CSV table of C-alpha atoms in Angstrom, one decimal:
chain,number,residue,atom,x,y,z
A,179,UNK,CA,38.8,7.3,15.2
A,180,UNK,CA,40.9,8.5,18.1
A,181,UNK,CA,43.0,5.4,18.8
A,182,UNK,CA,42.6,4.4,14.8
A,183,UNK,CA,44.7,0.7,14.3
A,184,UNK,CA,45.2,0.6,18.4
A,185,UNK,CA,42.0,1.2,19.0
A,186,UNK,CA,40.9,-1.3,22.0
A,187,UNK,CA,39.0,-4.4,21.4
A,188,UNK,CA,36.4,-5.7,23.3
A,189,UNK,CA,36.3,-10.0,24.2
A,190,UNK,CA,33.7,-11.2,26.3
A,191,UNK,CA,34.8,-14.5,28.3
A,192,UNK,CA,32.6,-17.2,28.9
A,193,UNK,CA,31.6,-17.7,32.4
A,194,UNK,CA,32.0,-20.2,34.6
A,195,UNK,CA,29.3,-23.1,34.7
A,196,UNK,CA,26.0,-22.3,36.5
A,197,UNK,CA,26.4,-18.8,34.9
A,198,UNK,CA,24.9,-17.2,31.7
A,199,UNK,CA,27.7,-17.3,28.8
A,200,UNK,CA,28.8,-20.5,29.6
A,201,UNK,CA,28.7,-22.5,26.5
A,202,UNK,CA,30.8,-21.9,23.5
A,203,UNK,CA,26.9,-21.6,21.4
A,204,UNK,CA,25.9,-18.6,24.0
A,205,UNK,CA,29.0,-17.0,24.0
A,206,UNK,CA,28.8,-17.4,20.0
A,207,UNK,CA,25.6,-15.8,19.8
A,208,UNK,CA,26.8,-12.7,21.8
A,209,UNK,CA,29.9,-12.1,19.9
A,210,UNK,CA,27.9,-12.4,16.4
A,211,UNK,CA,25.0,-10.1,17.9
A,212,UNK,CA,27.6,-7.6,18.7
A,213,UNK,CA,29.5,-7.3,15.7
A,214,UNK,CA,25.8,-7.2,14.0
A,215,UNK,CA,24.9,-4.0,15.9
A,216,UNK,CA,28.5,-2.5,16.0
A,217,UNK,CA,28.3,-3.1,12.5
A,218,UNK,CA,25.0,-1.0,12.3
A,219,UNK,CA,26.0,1.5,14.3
A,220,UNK,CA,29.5,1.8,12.2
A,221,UNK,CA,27.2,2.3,8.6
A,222,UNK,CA,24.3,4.6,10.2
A,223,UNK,CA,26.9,7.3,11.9
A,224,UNK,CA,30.1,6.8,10.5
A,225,UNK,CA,28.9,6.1,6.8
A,226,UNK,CA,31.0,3.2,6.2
A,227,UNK,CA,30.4,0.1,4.0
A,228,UNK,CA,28.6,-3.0,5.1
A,229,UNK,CA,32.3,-4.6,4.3
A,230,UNK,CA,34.4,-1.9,6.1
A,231,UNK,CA,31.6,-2.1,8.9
A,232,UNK,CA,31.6,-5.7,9.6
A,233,UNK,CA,35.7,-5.9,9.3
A,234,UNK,CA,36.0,-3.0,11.8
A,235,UNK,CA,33.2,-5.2,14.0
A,236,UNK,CA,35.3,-8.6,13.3
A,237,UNK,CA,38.7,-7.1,14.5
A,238,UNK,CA,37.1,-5.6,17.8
A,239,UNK,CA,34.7,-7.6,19.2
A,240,UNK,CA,35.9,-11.4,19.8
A,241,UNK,CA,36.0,-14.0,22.6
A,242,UNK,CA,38.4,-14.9,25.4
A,243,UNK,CA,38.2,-18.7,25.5
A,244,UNK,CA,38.8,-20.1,29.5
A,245,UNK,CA,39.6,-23.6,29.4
A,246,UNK,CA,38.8,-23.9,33.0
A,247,UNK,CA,35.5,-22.8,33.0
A,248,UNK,CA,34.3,-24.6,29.6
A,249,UNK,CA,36.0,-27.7,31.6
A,250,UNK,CA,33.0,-26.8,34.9
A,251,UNK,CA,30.5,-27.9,32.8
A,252,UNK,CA,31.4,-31.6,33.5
A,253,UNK,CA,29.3,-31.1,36.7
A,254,UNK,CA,26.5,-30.7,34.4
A,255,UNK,CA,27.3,-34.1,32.8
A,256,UNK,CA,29.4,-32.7,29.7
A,257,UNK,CA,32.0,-35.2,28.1
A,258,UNK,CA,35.4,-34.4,27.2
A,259,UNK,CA,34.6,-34.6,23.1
A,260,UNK,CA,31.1,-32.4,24.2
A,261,UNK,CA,33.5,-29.7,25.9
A,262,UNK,CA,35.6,-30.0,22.2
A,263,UNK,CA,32.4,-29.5,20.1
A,264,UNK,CA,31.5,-26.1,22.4
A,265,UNK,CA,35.4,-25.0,21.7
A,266,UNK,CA,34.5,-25.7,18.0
A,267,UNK,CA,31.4,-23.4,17.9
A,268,UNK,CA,33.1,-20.4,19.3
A,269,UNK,CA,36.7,-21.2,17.9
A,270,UNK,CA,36.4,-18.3,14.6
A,271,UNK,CA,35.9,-16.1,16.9
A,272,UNK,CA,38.1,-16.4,19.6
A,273,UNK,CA,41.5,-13.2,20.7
A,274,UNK,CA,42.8,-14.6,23.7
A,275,UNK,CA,42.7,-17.8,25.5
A,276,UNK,CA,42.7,-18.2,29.6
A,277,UNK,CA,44.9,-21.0,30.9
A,278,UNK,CA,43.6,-23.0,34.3
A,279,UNK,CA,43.0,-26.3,35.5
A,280,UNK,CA,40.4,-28.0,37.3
A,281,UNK,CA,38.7,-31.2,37.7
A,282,UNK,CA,35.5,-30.1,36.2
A,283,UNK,CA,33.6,-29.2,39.6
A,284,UNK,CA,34.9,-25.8,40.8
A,285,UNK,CA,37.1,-23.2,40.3
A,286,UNK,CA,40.4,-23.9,41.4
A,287,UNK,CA,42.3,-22.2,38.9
A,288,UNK,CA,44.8,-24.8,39.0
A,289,UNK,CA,47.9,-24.8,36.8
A,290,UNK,CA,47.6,-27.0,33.7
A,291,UNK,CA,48.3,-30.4,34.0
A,292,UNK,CA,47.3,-30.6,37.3
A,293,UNK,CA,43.2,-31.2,36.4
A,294,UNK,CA,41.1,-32.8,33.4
A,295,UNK,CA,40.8,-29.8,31.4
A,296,UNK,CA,41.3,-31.3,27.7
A,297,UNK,CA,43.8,-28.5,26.9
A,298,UNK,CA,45.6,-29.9,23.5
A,299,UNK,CA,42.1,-31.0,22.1
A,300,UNK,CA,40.5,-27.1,22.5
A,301,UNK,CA,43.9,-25.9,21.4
A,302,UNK,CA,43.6,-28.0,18.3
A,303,UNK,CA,40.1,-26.5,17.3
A,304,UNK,CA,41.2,-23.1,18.0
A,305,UNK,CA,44.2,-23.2,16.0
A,306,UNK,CA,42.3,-25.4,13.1
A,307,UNK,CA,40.8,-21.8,12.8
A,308,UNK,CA,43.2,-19.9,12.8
A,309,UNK,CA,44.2,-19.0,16.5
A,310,UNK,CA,47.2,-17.3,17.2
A,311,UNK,CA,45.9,-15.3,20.0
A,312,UNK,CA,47.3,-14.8,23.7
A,313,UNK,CA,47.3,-17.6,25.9
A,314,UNK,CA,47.2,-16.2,29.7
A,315,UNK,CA,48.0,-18.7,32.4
A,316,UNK,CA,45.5,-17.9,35.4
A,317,UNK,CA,46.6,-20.0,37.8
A,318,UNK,CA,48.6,-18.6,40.8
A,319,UNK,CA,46.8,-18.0,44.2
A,320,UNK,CA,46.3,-21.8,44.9
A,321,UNK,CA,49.9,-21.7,45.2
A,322,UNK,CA,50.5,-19.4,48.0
A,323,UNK,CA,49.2,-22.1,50.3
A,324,UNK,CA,51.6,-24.8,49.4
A,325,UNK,CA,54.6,-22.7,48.5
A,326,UNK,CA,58.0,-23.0,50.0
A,327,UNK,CA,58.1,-20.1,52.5
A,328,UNK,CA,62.1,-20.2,50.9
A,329,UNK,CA,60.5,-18.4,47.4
A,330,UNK,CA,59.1,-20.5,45.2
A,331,UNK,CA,57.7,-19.3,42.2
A,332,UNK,CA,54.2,-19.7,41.6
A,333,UNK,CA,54.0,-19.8,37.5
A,334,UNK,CA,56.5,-23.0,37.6
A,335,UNK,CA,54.2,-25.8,37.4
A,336,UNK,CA,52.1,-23.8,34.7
A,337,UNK,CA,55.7,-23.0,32.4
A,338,UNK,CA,56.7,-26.3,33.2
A,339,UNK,CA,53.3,-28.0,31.6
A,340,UNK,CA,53.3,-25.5,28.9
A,341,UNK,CA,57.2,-26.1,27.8
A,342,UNK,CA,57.3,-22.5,28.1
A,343,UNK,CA,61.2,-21.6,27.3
A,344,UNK,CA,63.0,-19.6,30.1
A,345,UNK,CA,64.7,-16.6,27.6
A,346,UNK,CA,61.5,-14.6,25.8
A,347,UNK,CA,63.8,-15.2,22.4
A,348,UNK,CA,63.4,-18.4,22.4
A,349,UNK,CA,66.6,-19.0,22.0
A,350,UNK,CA,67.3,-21.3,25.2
A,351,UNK,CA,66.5,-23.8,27.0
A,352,UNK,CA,62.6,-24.9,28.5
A,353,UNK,CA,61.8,-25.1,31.6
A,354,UNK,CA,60.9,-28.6,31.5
C-alpha cells in the first residue's frame, strides 16, 4: 500500500552448486510456494481476490537467474542441454538475470566468454518465455589482478562479449 506500483519485489537467486536452491526445479518450488502464501496472506488481510492476490504475488516475487552458478553444477556431472532443461523449469518466472563465467568448478565470476557457461542457450529459454528482465554482469574482481596498473577497465571483456554499445541510446557504435 505504501509504495503502491513501486512497491519492491522480492527474487530469490539460486545458489551456487553444493548449496540448497541450486537447481532451476528448487528454486521453482520456492518462488511458486511464495507467491502461494503471499497470495493467502494478500486475500485473508487485505480482502483481495484470488486473481488480484496471485497477480500482486506474480509481479513481486520472482527469480534472479545466475548463469554462473547453474553452470557449477557440471562438477556434479550436469551436461550442457541438462543445465538448459533447469533454465527451462525456472524460466516463467525469472526478473533479472546475473552475468558470470566459469568453467563449471568454482566461482570465478569470470566475464562471459571467458568459461563454458552456455549463455545464448539459457538466454534463449528465458526469452522463449517472455524475459525481458535485467541482465547484471557480475564479473569484475578477477580483474584487479591482471589489470594494467595504467587503468584498465574492468567491465571491457564482459561489454565486449555482450556487444554492449558504448552510448546508453544506442545510437553508436559497440564495443566490439
Amino acid at each position: 500500500n505504501k509504495f503502491g506500483s513501486k512497491a519492491p519485489i522480492l527474487n530469490i537467486e539460486n545458489a551456487p552448486a553444493n548449496q540448497g536452491l541450486s537447481t532451476g526445479d528448487d528454486l521453482r518450488k520456492l518462488v511458486v510456494a511464495s507467491r502461494e502464501a503471499f497470495a493467502k496472506n494478500l486475500r485473508n488481510k487485505k480482502g483481495l481476490s484470488k486473481s488480484q492476490a496471485n497477480e500482486i504475488a506474480k509481479k513481486m516475487i520472482g527469480a534472479t537467474w545466475d548463469v554462473g552458478h547453474i553452470n557449477m553444477l557440471r562438477k556434479k556431472g550436469y551436461t550442457k542441454k541438462e543445465l538448459l532443461e533447469e533454465t527451462k523449469k525456472i524460466a516463467p518466472f525469472v526478473n533479472h538475470v546475473h552475468l558470470s563465467d566459469n568453467f563449471g568448478l568454482e566461482h570465478t565470476e569470470l566475464p562471459m566468454g571467458m568459461g563454458n557457461v552456455p549463455l545464448k542457450g539459457m538466454m534463449d529459454e528465458l526469452r522463449k518465455k517472455g524475459f525481458q528482465g535485467q541482465q547484471i554482469i557480475e564479473a569484475g574482481d578477477w580483474w584487479q589482478h591482471f589489470a594494467d596498473k595504467g587503468g584498465g577497465h574492468p567491465f571491457k571483456p564482459s561489454i565486449e562479449m555482450m556487444d554492449s554499445p558504448i552510448y546508453a541510446m544506442q545510437g553508436g557504435p559497440t564495443w566490439s
